[in-house]
mmCIF file of C-alpha atoms and ligand atoms in Angstrom:
data_model
loop_
_atom_site.group_PDB
_atom_site.id
_atom_site.type_symbol
_atom_site.label_atom_id
_atom_site.label_comp_id
_atom_site.label_asym_id
_atom_site.label_seq_id
_atom_site.Cartn_x
_atom_site.Cartn_y
_atom_site.Cartn_z
ATOM 1 C CA MET Z 1 -23.999 36.384 -107.069
ATOM 2 C CA LYS Z 2 -25.731 33.933 -104.786
ATOM 3 C CA THR Z 3 -22.393 32.180 -103.888
ATOM 4 C CA LYS Z 4 -20.963 35.611 -102.941
ATOM 5 C CA ILE Z 5 -23.950 36.408 -100.629
ATOM 6 C CA GLU Z 6 -23.622 32.975 -98.995
ATOM 7 C CA LYS Z 7 -19.981 33.514 -98.405
ATOM 8 C CA LEU Z 8 -20.612 36.939 -96.831
ATOM 9 C CA LEU Z 9 -23.228 35.682 -94.576
ATOM 10 C CA ALA Z 10 -20.959 32.819 -93.317
ATOM 11 C CA GLU Z 11 -18.304 35.585 -92.650
ATOM 12 C CA VAL Z 12 -20.817 37.624 -90.759
ATOM 13 C CA HIS Z 13 -21.882 34.669 -88.577
ATOM 14 C CA ASP Z 14 -18.237 33.748 -87.820
ATOM 15 C CA PHE Z 15 -17.110 37.309 -86.988
ATOM 16 C CA LYS Z 16 -15.663 37.988 -83.598
ATOM 17 C CA ALA Z 17 -14.761 41.236 -81.897
ATOM 18 C CA ASN Z 18 -12.736 42.283 -78.910
ATOM 19 C CA SER Z 19 -13.311 45.901 -78.928
ATOM 20 C CA LYS Z 20 -15.978 48.471 -79.954
ATOM 21 C CA GLU Z 21 -13.435 49.715 -82.594
ATOM 22 C CA GLU Z 22 -13.558 46.362 -84.254
ATOM 23 C CA VAL Z 23 -17.111 46.256 -84.283
ATOM 24 C CA GLU Z 24 -17.381 49.644 -85.886
ATOM 25 C CA ALA Z 25 -14.928 48.831 -88.721
ATOM 26 C CA PHE Z 26 -17.113 45.862 -89.245
ATOM 27 C CA ARG Z 27 -20.148 47.879 -89.437
ATOM 28 C CA ILE Z 28 -18.510 50.296 -91.920
ATOM 29 C CA LYS Z 29 -17.267 47.460 -94.033
ATOM 30 C CA TYR Z 30 -20.666 45.903 -94.608
ATOM 31 C CA LEU Z 31 -23.347 48.507 -93.833
ATOM 32 C CA GLY Z 32 -21.412 51.681 -94.572
ATOM 33 C CA LYS Z 33 -22.259 53.997 -97.401
ATOM 34 C CA LYS Z 34 -19.452 52.365 -99.528
ATOM 35 C CA GLY Z 35 -19.794 49.096 -97.747
ATOM 36 C CA LEU Z 36 -20.400 45.512 -99.177
ATOM 37 C CA LEU Z 37 -24.209 45.633 -98.966
ATOM 38 C CA ASN Z 38 -24.404 48.708 -101.038
ATOM 39 C CA ASP Z 39 -22.199 47.031 -103.598
ATOM 40 C CA LEU Z 40 -24.588 44.119 -103.628
ATOM 41 C CA PHE Z 41 -27.728 46.320 -103.949
ATOM 42 C CA THR Z 42 -26.118 48.032 -106.904
ATOM 43 C CA GLU Z 43 -25.284 44.852 -108.554
ATOM 44 C CA PHE Z 44 -28.921 43.634 -107.979
ATOM 45 C CA LYS Z 45 -30.401 46.322 -110.115
ATOM 46 C CA THR Z 46 -28.728 44.558 -113.105
ATOM 47 C CA VAL Z 47 -29.948 41.112 -112.236
ATOM 48 C CA ASN Z 48 -32.590 39.163 -114.550
ATOM 49 C CA ALA Z 49 -36.141 39.400 -113.571
ATOM 50 C CA GLU Z 50 -36.485 35.731 -112.775
ATOM 51 C CA LEU Z 51 -33.407 35.677 -110.216
ATOM 52 C CA ARG Z 52 -34.561 38.832 -108.586
ATOM 53 C CA LYS Z 53 -37.054 37.539 -106.042
ATOM 54 C CA ASP Z 54 -34.587 34.732 -104.806
ATOM 55 C CA LEU Z 55 -31.658 37.234 -104.552
ATOM 56 C CA GLY Z 56 -33.526 40.033 -103.001
ATOM 57 C CA LYS Z 57 -34.415 37.808 -100.165
ATOM 58 C CA ALA Z 58 -30.949 36.729 -99.811
ATOM 59 C CA ILE Z 59 -29.554 40.141 -99.670
ATOM 60 C CA ASN Z 60 -32.152 41.179 -96.935
ATOM 61 C CA THR Z 61 -31.186 38.351 -94.782
ATOM 62 C CA LEU Z 62 -27.622 39.344 -94.983
ATOM 63 C CA LYS Z 63 -28.483 42.795 -94.224
ATOM 64 C CA ASN Z 64 -30.691 41.865 -91.112
ATOM 65 C CA THR Z 65 -28.107 39.402 -89.785
ATOM 66 C CA THR Z 66 -25.389 41.893 -90.065
ATOM 67 C CA GLN Z 67 -27.302 44.612 -88.323
ATOM 68 C CA ASP Z 68 -28.275 42.143 -85.506
ATOM 69 C CA LYS Z 69 -24.588 41.070 -85.193
ATOM 70 C CA VAL Z 70 -23.466 44.530 -84.728
ATOM 71 C CA SER Z 71 -25.914 45.404 -82.042
ATOM 72 C CA THR Z 72 -25.356 42.085 -80.205
ATOM 73 C CA LEU Z 73 -21.629 42.552 -80.267
ATOM 74 C CA LYS Z 74 -22.038 46.141 -79.016
ATOM 75 C CA GLU Z 75 -24.182 45.178 -76.064
ATOM 76 C CA GLN Z 76 -21.871 42.396 -75.074
ATOM 77 C CA LEU Z 77 -18.776 44.639 -75.111
ATOM 78 C CA GLU Z 78 -20.748 47.174 -73.065
ATOM 79 C CA ASP Z 79 -21.632 44.567 -70.478
ATOM 80 C CA THR Z 80 -18.178 43.251 -70.069
ATOM 81 C CA ALA Z 81 -16.777 46.755 -69.950
ATOM 82 C CA GLU Z 82 -19.065 47.487 -66.844
ATOM 83 C CA GLN Z 83 -18.189 44.320 -65.185
ATOM 84 C CA THR Z 84 -14.405 44.487 -65.569
ATOM 85 C CA GLY Z 85 -14.147 48.237 -65.073
ATOM 86 C CA GLN Z 86 -12.517 49.141 -61.879
ATOM 87 C CA PHE Z 87 -15.369 51.189 -60.475
ATOM 88 C CA GLY Z 88 -18.230 50.076 -62.902
ATOM 89 C CA ASP Z 89 -20.531 52.958 -63.956
ATOM 90 C CA LEU Z 90 -20.024 55.609 -61.408
ATOM 91 C CA THR Z 91 -23.073 57.631 -62.558
ATOM 92 C CA ARG Z 92 -25.417 54.774 -61.910
ATOM 93 C CA PRO Z 93 -27.774 55.375 -58.970
ATOM 94 C CA ALA Z 94 -27.015 53.250 -55.852
ATOM 95 C CA ALA Z 95 -29.501 50.540 -55.133
ATOM 96 C CA ALA Z 96 -31.904 51.585 -52.544
ATOM 97 C CA LEU Z 97 -31.493 50.151 -49.152
ATOM 98 C CA GLU Z 98 -34.455 48.313 -47.822
ATOM 99 C CA ILE Z 99 -35.065 49.387 -44.281
ATOM 100 C CA GLY Z 100 -36.427 46.616 -42.014
ATOM 101 C CA SER Z 101 -38.732 47.134 -39.066
ATOM 102 C CA ARG Z 102 -39.016 45.689 -35.704
ATOM 103 C CA HIS Z 103 -41.674 42.979 -34.786
ATOM 104 C CA PRO Z 104 -44.639 44.434 -33.057
ATOM 105 C CA ILE Z 105 -44.030 41.995 -30.184
ATOM 106 C CA SER Z 106 -40.705 43.464 -29.704
ATOM 107 C CA LEU Z 107 -41.822 46.993 -29.939
ATOM 108 C CA VAL Z 108 -44.418 46.637 -27.325
ATOM 109 C CA LYS Z 109 -42.170 44.579 -25.106
ATOM 110 C CA ASN Z 110 -39.406 47.182 -25.223
ATOM 111 C CA GLU Z 111 -42.145 49.843 -24.472
ATOM 112 C CA ILE Z 112 -43.266 48.034 -21.368
ATOM 113 C CA ILE Z 113 -39.692 47.446 -20.277
ATOM 114 C CA ASP Z 114 -39.098 51.302 -20.766
ATOM 115 C CA ILE Z 115 -42.111 52.167 -18.627
ATOM 116 C CA PHE Z 116 -40.956 50.121 -15.818
ATOM 117 C CA ASN Z 117 -37.300 51.054 -16.014
ATOM 118 C CA ARG Z 118 -38.308 54.753 -15.482
ATOM 119 C CA ILE Z 119 -39.690 53.715 -11.922
ATOM 120 C CA GLY Z 120 -36.499 51.622 -11.038
ATOM 121 C CA PHE Z 121 -37.356 47.973 -12.386
ATOM 122 C CA THR Z 122 -34.437 46.418 -14.045
ATOM 123 C CA VAL Z 123 -34.778 43.444 -16.522
ATOM 124 C CA SER Z 124 -34.021 39.827 -15.458
ATOM 125 C CA GLU Z 125 -33.962 36.891 -17.725
ATOM 126 C CA GLY Z 126 -33.933 33.169 -17.385
ATOM 127 C CA PRO Z 127 -33.902 29.854 -19.336
ATOM 128 C CA GLU Z 128 -36.986 28.802 -21.447
ATOM 129 C CA ILE Z 129 -36.362 25.080 -20.528
ATOM 130 C CA GLU Z 130 -37.041 25.083 -16.790
ATOM 131 C CA ASP Z 131 -37.304 22.580 -13.983
ATOM 132 C CA ASP Z 132 -40.424 21.920 -11.872
ATOM 133 C CA TRP Z 133 -39.080 23.722 -8.919
ATOM 134 C CA HIS Z 134 -38.579 27.143 -10.548
ATOM 135 C CA ASN Z 135 -41.686 27.016 -12.458
ATOM 136 C CA PHE Z 136 -44.149 25.393 -10.071
ATOM 137 C CA THR Z 137 -43.089 24.112 -6.608
ATOM 138 C CA ALA Z 138 -41.155 27.244 -5.503
ATOM 139 C CA LEU Z 139 -44.195 29.212 -6.497
ATOM 140 C CA ASN Z 140 -46.512 27.427 -4.122
ATOM 141 C CA LEU Z 141 -47.796 24.862 -6.408
ATOM 142 C CA PRO Z 142 -47.084 21.579 -4.988
ATOM 143 C CA GLU Z 143 -47.118 18.531 -7.195
ATOM 144 C CA HIS Z 144 -50.623 17.495 -7.059
ATOM 145 C CA HIS Z 145 -52.071 20.996 -6.548
ATOM 146 C CA PRO Z 146 -55.165 21.459 -8.976
ATOM 147 C CA ALA Z 147 -53.972 25.082 -9.915
ATOM 148 C CA ARG Z 148 -51.300 23.365 -12.128
ATOM 149 C CA ASP Z 149 -54.155 22.643 -14.586
ATOM 150 C CA MET Z 150 -54.460 26.309 -15.228
ATOM 151 C CA GLN Z 151 -51.303 26.161 -17.245
ATOM 152 C CA ASP Z 152 -51.166 23.016 -19.572
ATOM 153 C CA THR Z 153 -47.533 22.181 -19.654
ATOM 154 C CA PHE Z 154 -45.215 20.946 -22.334
ATOM 155 C CA PHE Z 155 -42.732 18.436 -20.658
ATOM 156 C CA ILE Z 156 -39.548 17.405 -22.276
ATOM 157 C CA GLN Z 157 -38.998 13.815 -22.973
ATOM 158 C CA GLN Z 158 -41.443 12.301 -20.649
ATOM 159 C CA ASN Z 159 -39.305 13.784 -17.840
ATOM 160 C CA PRO Z 160 -41.907 15.378 -15.471
ATOM 161 C CA ASP Z 161 -39.212 17.514 -13.825
ATOM 162 C CA ILE Z 162 -38.030 19.375 -17.128
ATOM 163 C CA LEU Z 163 -40.577 21.506 -18.947
ATOM 164 C CA LEU Z 164 -40.916 24.664 -21.131
ATOM 165 C CA ARG Z 165 -41.651 27.354 -18.715
ATOM 166 C CA THR Z 166 -45.375 28.362 -18.591
ATOM 167 C CA HIS Z 167 -44.719 31.710 -17.207
ATOM 168 C CA THR Z 168 -41.800 34.010 -16.490
ATOM 169 C CA SER Z 169 -42.488 33.738 -12.826
ATOM 170 C CA SER Z 170 -39.902 31.142 -13.133
ATOM 171 C CA VAL Z 171 -37.382 33.935 -13.829
ATOM 172 C CA GLN Z 172 -38.360 35.582 -10.646
ATOM 173 C CA THR Z 173 -37.885 32.559 -8.535
ATOM 174 C CA ARG Z 174 -34.311 32.337 -9.901
ATOM 175 C CA PHE Z 175 -33.835 35.975 -9.217
ATOM 176 C CA MET Z 176 -35.007 35.733 -5.556
ATOM 177 C CA GLU Z 177 -32.639 32.968 -5.088
ATOM 178 C CA ASN Z 178 -29.700 34.966 -6.190
ATOM 179 C CA ASN Z 179 -30.549 38.533 -4.797
ATOM 180 C CA LYS Z 180 -31.577 39.859 -1.628
ATOM 181 C CA PRO Z 181 -34.266 42.334 -1.060
ATOM 182 C CA PRO Z 182 -35.011 45.158 -1.971
ATOM 183 C CA ILE Z 183 -35.915 43.467 -5.300
ATOM 184 C CA ARG Z 184 -37.300 45.412 -8.237
ATOM 185 C CA THR Z 185 -37.219 43.462 -11.424
ATOM 186 C CA ILE Z 186 -39.250 42.661 -14.493
ATOM 187 C CA SER Z 187 -38.862 39.481 -16.602
ATOM 188 C CA PRO Z 188 -39.821 39.570 -20.192
ATOM 189 C CA GLY Z 189 -39.628 36.369 -22.161
ATOM 190 C CA ARG Z 190 -41.327 33.756 -24.277
ATOM 191 C CA VAL Z 191 -43.537 31.244 -22.575
ATOM 192 C CA TYR Z 192 -45.220 27.953 -23.548
ATOM 193 C CA ARG Z 193 -48.557 26.279 -22.979
ATOM 194 C CA ASN Z 194 -50.119 23.403 -24.432
ATOM 195 C CA GLU Z 195 -53.258 25.005 -25.841
ATOM 196 C CA ASP Z 196 -55.217 24.999 -28.964
ATOM 197 C CA ILE Z 197 -54.220 27.609 -31.325
ATOM 198 C CA SER Z 198 -57.095 30.159 -32.155
ATOM 199 C CA ALA Z 199 -57.506 33.731 -32.832
ATOM 200 C CA ARG Z 200 -57.257 34.462 -29.082
ATOM 201 C CA ALA Z 201 -54.715 31.847 -27.725
ATOM 202 C CA HIS Z 202 -51.461 30.374 -28.965
ATOM 203 C CA CYS Z 203 -49.211 27.646 -27.546
ATOM 204 C CA ILE Z 204 -46.151 30.151 -27.553
ATOM 205 C CA PHE Z 205 -46.623 33.798 -26.322
ATOM 206 C CA HIS Z 206 -44.622 36.425 -24.448
ATOM 207 C CA GLN Z 207 -44.925 37.768 -20.953
ATOM 208 C CA VAL Z 208 -43.608 40.549 -19.011
ATOM 209 C CA GLU Z 209 -43.861 39.639 -15.286
ATOM 210 C CA GLY Z 210 -42.886 42.102 -12.418
ATOM 211 C CA LEU Z 211 -41.770 41.579 -8.869
ATOM 212 C CA TYR Z 212 -41.255 44.173 -5.968
ATOM 213 C CA ILE Z 213 -40.055 42.893 -2.639
ATOM 214 C CA ALA Z 214 -39.016 45.336 0.093
ATOM 215 C CA LYS Z 215 -39.996 46.383 3.679
ATOM 216 C CA ASN Z 216 -43.615 47.534 4.131
ATOM 217 C CA VAL Z 217 -44.859 47.085 0.418
ATOM 218 C CA SER Z 218 -48.561 47.281 0.336
ATOM 219 C CA PHE Z 219 -51.437 46.674 -1.984
ATOM 220 C CA ALA Z 220 -51.767 50.372 -2.377
ATOM 221 C CA ASP Z 221 -48.208 50.277 -3.831
ATOM 222 C CA LEU Z 222 -49.288 47.719 -6.329
ATOM 223 C CA LYS Z 223 -52.434 49.616 -7.441
ATOM 224 C CA GLN Z 224 -50.012 52.791 -7.862
ATOM 225 C CA THR Z 225 -47.587 50.815 -9.978
ATOM 226 C CA ILE Z 226 -50.321 49.346 -12.161
ATOM 227 C CA GLN Z 227 -52.038 52.634 -12.594
ATOM 228 C CA TYR Z 228 -48.945 54.300 -13.685
ATOM 229 C CA PHE Z 229 -48.219 51.639 -16.276
ATOM 230 C CA THR Z 230 -51.788 51.886 -17.798
ATOM 231 C CA LYS Z 231 -51.431 55.504 -18.022
ATOM 232 C CA GLU Z 232 -48.041 55.421 -19.752
ATOM 233 C CA MET Z 233 -48.953 52.467 -22.035
ATOM 234 C CA PHE Z 234 -52.472 53.340 -23.042
ATOM 235 C CA GLY Z 235 -53.207 56.846 -21.649
ATOM 236 C CA LYS Z 236 -55.762 55.374 -19.501
ATOM 237 C CA SER Z 237 -55.419 55.347 -15.710
ATOM 238 C CA GLU Z 238 -58.953 54.293 -14.557
ATOM 239 C CA ILE Z 239 -58.429 50.711 -13.279
ATOM 240 C CA ARG Z 240 -60.244 48.139 -11.278
ATOM 241 C CA LEU Z 241 -58.947 45.036 -9.280
ATOM 242 C CA ARG Z 242 -61.150 42.077 -9.481
ATOM 243 C CA PRO Z 243 -60.504 39.454 -6.793
ATOM 244 C CA SER Z 244 -58.933 36.378 -8.413
ATOM 245 C CA TYR Z 245 -56.626 33.396 -7.625
ATOM 246 C CA PHE Z 246 -53.186 32.513 -8.090
ATOM 247 C CA PRO Z 247 -51.149 30.176 -5.845
ATOM 248 C CA PHE Z 248 -48.101 32.498 -5.678
ATOM 249 C CA THR Z 249 -49.914 35.536 -4.562
ATOM 250 C CA GLU Z 250 -52.472 36.329 -1.708
ATOM 251 C CA PRO Z 251 -54.644 38.202 -2.211
ATOM 252 C CA SER Z 252 -54.700 38.011 -6.043
ATOM 253 C CA ALA Z 253 -56.431 40.058 -8.557
ATOM 254 C CA GLU Z 254 -57.149 40.605 -12.170
ATOM 255 C CA VAL Z 255 -56.549 44.148 -13.606
ATOM 256 C CA ASP Z 256 -59.129 45.727 -15.886
ATOM 257 C CA VAL Z 257 -58.455 49.078 -17.462
ATOM 258 C CA TYR Z 258 -61.346 51.361 -18.394
ATOM 259 C CA TRP Z 259 -61.061 51.470 -22.225
ATOM 260 C CA GLY Z 260 -64.109 53.630 -22.863
ATOM 261 C CA LEU Z 261 -67.023 53.097 -25.179
ATOM 262 C CA GLU Z 262 -66.335 55.694 -27.926
ATOM 263 C CA THR Z 263 -66.204 53.567 -31.068
ATOM 264 C CA GLU Z 264 -67.710 50.465 -32.341
ATOM 265 C CA THR Z 265 -64.386 48.704 -31.849
ATOM 266 C CA ASP Z 266 -64.511 49.681 -28.198
ATOM 267 C CA TYR Z 267 -67.883 48.071 -27.849
ATOM 268 C CA LYS Z 268 -66.722 44.819 -29.497
ATOM 269 C CA ILE Z 269 -63.418 44.418 -27.624
ATOM 270 C CA THR Z 270 -64.858 45.274 -24.081
ATOM 271 C CA LYS Z 271 -68.052 43.268 -24.849
ATOM 272 C CA GLY Z 272 -70.173 46.426 -24.271
ATOM 273 C CA THR Z 273 -68.859 46.923 -20.775
ATOM 274 C CA GLY Z 274 -66.137 49.443 -21.418
ATOM 275 C CA TRP Z 275 -63.668 47.461 -19.485
ATOM 276 C CA LEU Z 276 -60.636 45.207 -20.555
ATOM 277 C CA GLU Z 277 -58.748 42.572 -18.610
ATOM 278 C CA ILE Z 278 -55.039 43.249 -19.096
ATOM 279 C CA MET Z 279 -53.151 41.361 -16.339
ATOM 280 C CA GLY Z 280 -52.918 39.268 -13.133
ATOM 281 C CA CYS Z 281 -51.447 40.508 -9.907
ATOM 282 C CA GLY Z 282 -51.274 40.086 -6.248
ATOM 283 C CA MET Z 283 -49.251 40.293 -3.099
ATOM 284 C CA VAL Z 284 -46.564 37.726 -3.113
ATOM 285 C CA ASP Z 285 -47.595 34.684 -0.810
ATOM 286 C CA PRO Z 286 -45.606 34.279 2.403
ATOM 287 C CA ASN Z 287 -44.934 30.787 1.366
ATOM 288 C CA VAL Z 288 -43.025 31.833 -1.688
ATOM 289 C CA LEU Z 289 -40.850 34.222 0.270
ATOM 290 C CA LYS Z 290 -40.172 31.376 2.805
ATOM 291 C CA ASN Z 291 -39.364 28.946 -0.112
ATOM 292 C CA MET Z 292 -36.846 31.637 -1.294
ATOM 293 C CA ASN Z 293 -35.280 32.153 2.299
ATOM 294 C CA ILE Z 294 -36.884 35.567 2.654
ATOM 295 C CA ASP Z 295 -38.401 36.395 5.907
ATOM 296 C CA PRO Z 296 -42.229 37.070 5.339
ATOM 297 C CA GLU Z 297 -42.228 38.925 8.718
ATOM 298 C CA GLU Z 298 -39.708 41.421 7.566
ATOM 299 C CA TYR Z 299 -40.425 41.773 3.907
ATOM 300 C CA SER Z 300 -43.414 41.844 1.711
ATOM 301 C CA GLY Z 301 -43.927 42.329 -1.881
ATOM 302 C CA PHE Z 302 -46.168 42.226 -4.984
ATOM 303 C CA ALA Z 303 -46.142 40.544 -8.349
ATOM 304 C CA PHE Z 304 -47.819 41.018 -11.650
ATOM 305 C CA GLY Z 305 -47.787 39.445 -15.026
ATOM 306 C CA MET Z 306 -49.134 40.271 -18.409
ATOM 307 C CA GLY Z 307 -49.278 38.870 -21.939
ATOM 308 C CA VAL Z 308 -47.341 40.941 -24.520
ATOM 309 C CA GLU Z 309 -49.415 39.750 -27.288
ATOM 310 C CA ARG Z 310 -52.615 40.837 -25.655
ATOM 311 C CA ILE Z 311 -51.161 44.256 -24.964
ATOM 312 C CA ALA Z 312 -49.969 44.546 -28.606
ATOM 313 C CA MET Z 313 -53.327 43.411 -29.858
ATOM 314 C CA LEU Z 314 -55.000 46.272 -27.970
ATOM 315 C CA ARG Z 315 -52.305 48.760 -28.922
ATOM 316 C CA TYR Z 316 -52.425 48.209 -32.632
ATOM 317 C CA GLN Z 317 -55.992 46.886 -32.728
ATOM 318 C CA ILE Z 318 -54.963 43.406 -34.151
ATOM 319 C CA GLY Z 319 -57.698 40.922 -34.122
ATOM 320 C CA ASP Z 320 -55.863 37.662 -34.413
ATOM 321 C CA ILE Z 321 -52.988 36.553 -32.187
ATOM 322 C CA ARG Z 322 -51.754 34.131 -35.081
ATOM 323 C CA MET Z 323 -50.747 37.097 -37.095
ATOM 324 C CA PHE Z 324 -47.617 37.653 -34.774
ATOM 325 C CA PHE Z 325 -46.303 34.221 -35.456
ATOM 326 C CA GLU Z 326 -46.932 33.966 -39.316
ATOM 327 C CA ASN Z 327 -44.483 36.856 -40.049
ATOM 328 C CA ASP Z 328 -46.078 37.700 -43.255
ATOM 329 C CA LYS Z 329 -44.028 40.669 -44.568
ATOM 330 C CA ARG Z 330 -47.294 42.628 -45.461
ATOM 331 C CA PHE Z 331 -48.295 42.639 -41.818
ATOM 332 C CA LEU Z 332 -44.818 43.289 -40.456
ATOM 333 C CA SER Z 333 -43.850 46.110 -42.636
ATOM 334 C CA GLN Z 334 -46.887 48.083 -41.297
ATOM 335 C CA PHE Z 335 -44.702 48.642 -38.362
ATOM 336 C CA LYS Z 336 -41.892 50.653 -40.037
ATOM 337 C CA ALA Z 337 -43.003 53.878 -38.696
ATOM 338 C CA ALA Z 338 -43.026 52.542 -35.264
ATOM 339 C CA LEU Z 339 -39.223 52.164 -35.120
HETATM 340 N N1 LIG T 1 -47.889 34.045 -13.753
HETATM 341 C C1 LIG T 1 -49.202 34.440 -13.978
HETATM 342 C C2 LIG T 1 -49.650 33.918 -15.214
HETATM 343 O O1 LIG T 1 -48.891 33.523 -16.062
HETATM 344 C C3 LIG T 1 -49.517 35.839 -13.839
HETATM 345 C C4 LIG T 1 -49.262 36.353 -12.605
HETATM 346 C C5 LIG T 1 -47.964 36.912 -12.188
HETATM 347 C C6 LIG T 1 -50.359 36.599 -11.677
HETATM 348 C C7 LIG T 1 -47.885 37.452 -10.992
HETATM 349 C C8 LIG T 1 -50.062 37.094 -10.522
HETATM 350 C C9 LIG T 1 -48.903 37.535 -10.188
HETATM 351 O O2 LIG T 1 -50.828 33.581 -15.578
#
């Protein structure tokens, strides 16, 4: 009886099937009511007491192996049926599409562009690798001018003439070279400064700078335009202009917006004053217009520039500028709703 069982066990091991029907026939042959295993159990009842233990074990092993074999074969056949079937399982639910989200910097940049588009500013773009003329000299920053220290510059390959632009004012010089007034343009883009990275500063960031040149443009026009912007962007239109210095504008100013002191965060971000600095601006210096072959007697203009990260930090109450560059999915996916 022992040899019979061993022979059957080897047969079970070697069995192969190409269809479900073959597996079912195999199951009935071994495990069915009139199957081989039942025969073995019947025979087992007549076996001597001293052989029982050993044979009982062997029959059980055969039974379990056969059952395992049947279920493994069934699974394998189902898998291949699914893979080779013309359409697979048509009732299976479709895999959910994961919807991405825009980067918060893109969201805010697009919003700024939209706001200025509505009052006639069009977008202009330029290269990130610039020459000295467009980034500095044309903007009234001659070679040894101390104001160049305001913007620590990355130079390319020891060549002091080729650099990564430190502001998108370089796009405006290019625009003035190629267009006649009236000019009404905004220049969004990435800029680079050789600064230590901290929660408040980064060596890469984004700017949107604006330029308006026409006849009789006044400081009042500048103020109106900025007020319109802060109202649209933050819902706040109380601004103040603090005298400042930029080589390319005269007079120059820093723009503060009245943020309010309603919450604890308001106290923190405005250092208890209620006012927040959001951008630099001024009337285009006549020297810049001359450099661009625009007659300062005939035309005047204003310019402004803001950091997109700063606006986004205020907009979404983000405390650390580095988060924008780490691209942690947990951070980015919070902006899904803002699409
Ligand atoms: N270009 C200046 C900067 O990067 C910003 C600015 C633009 C200031 C236009 C005044 C006028 O800091």
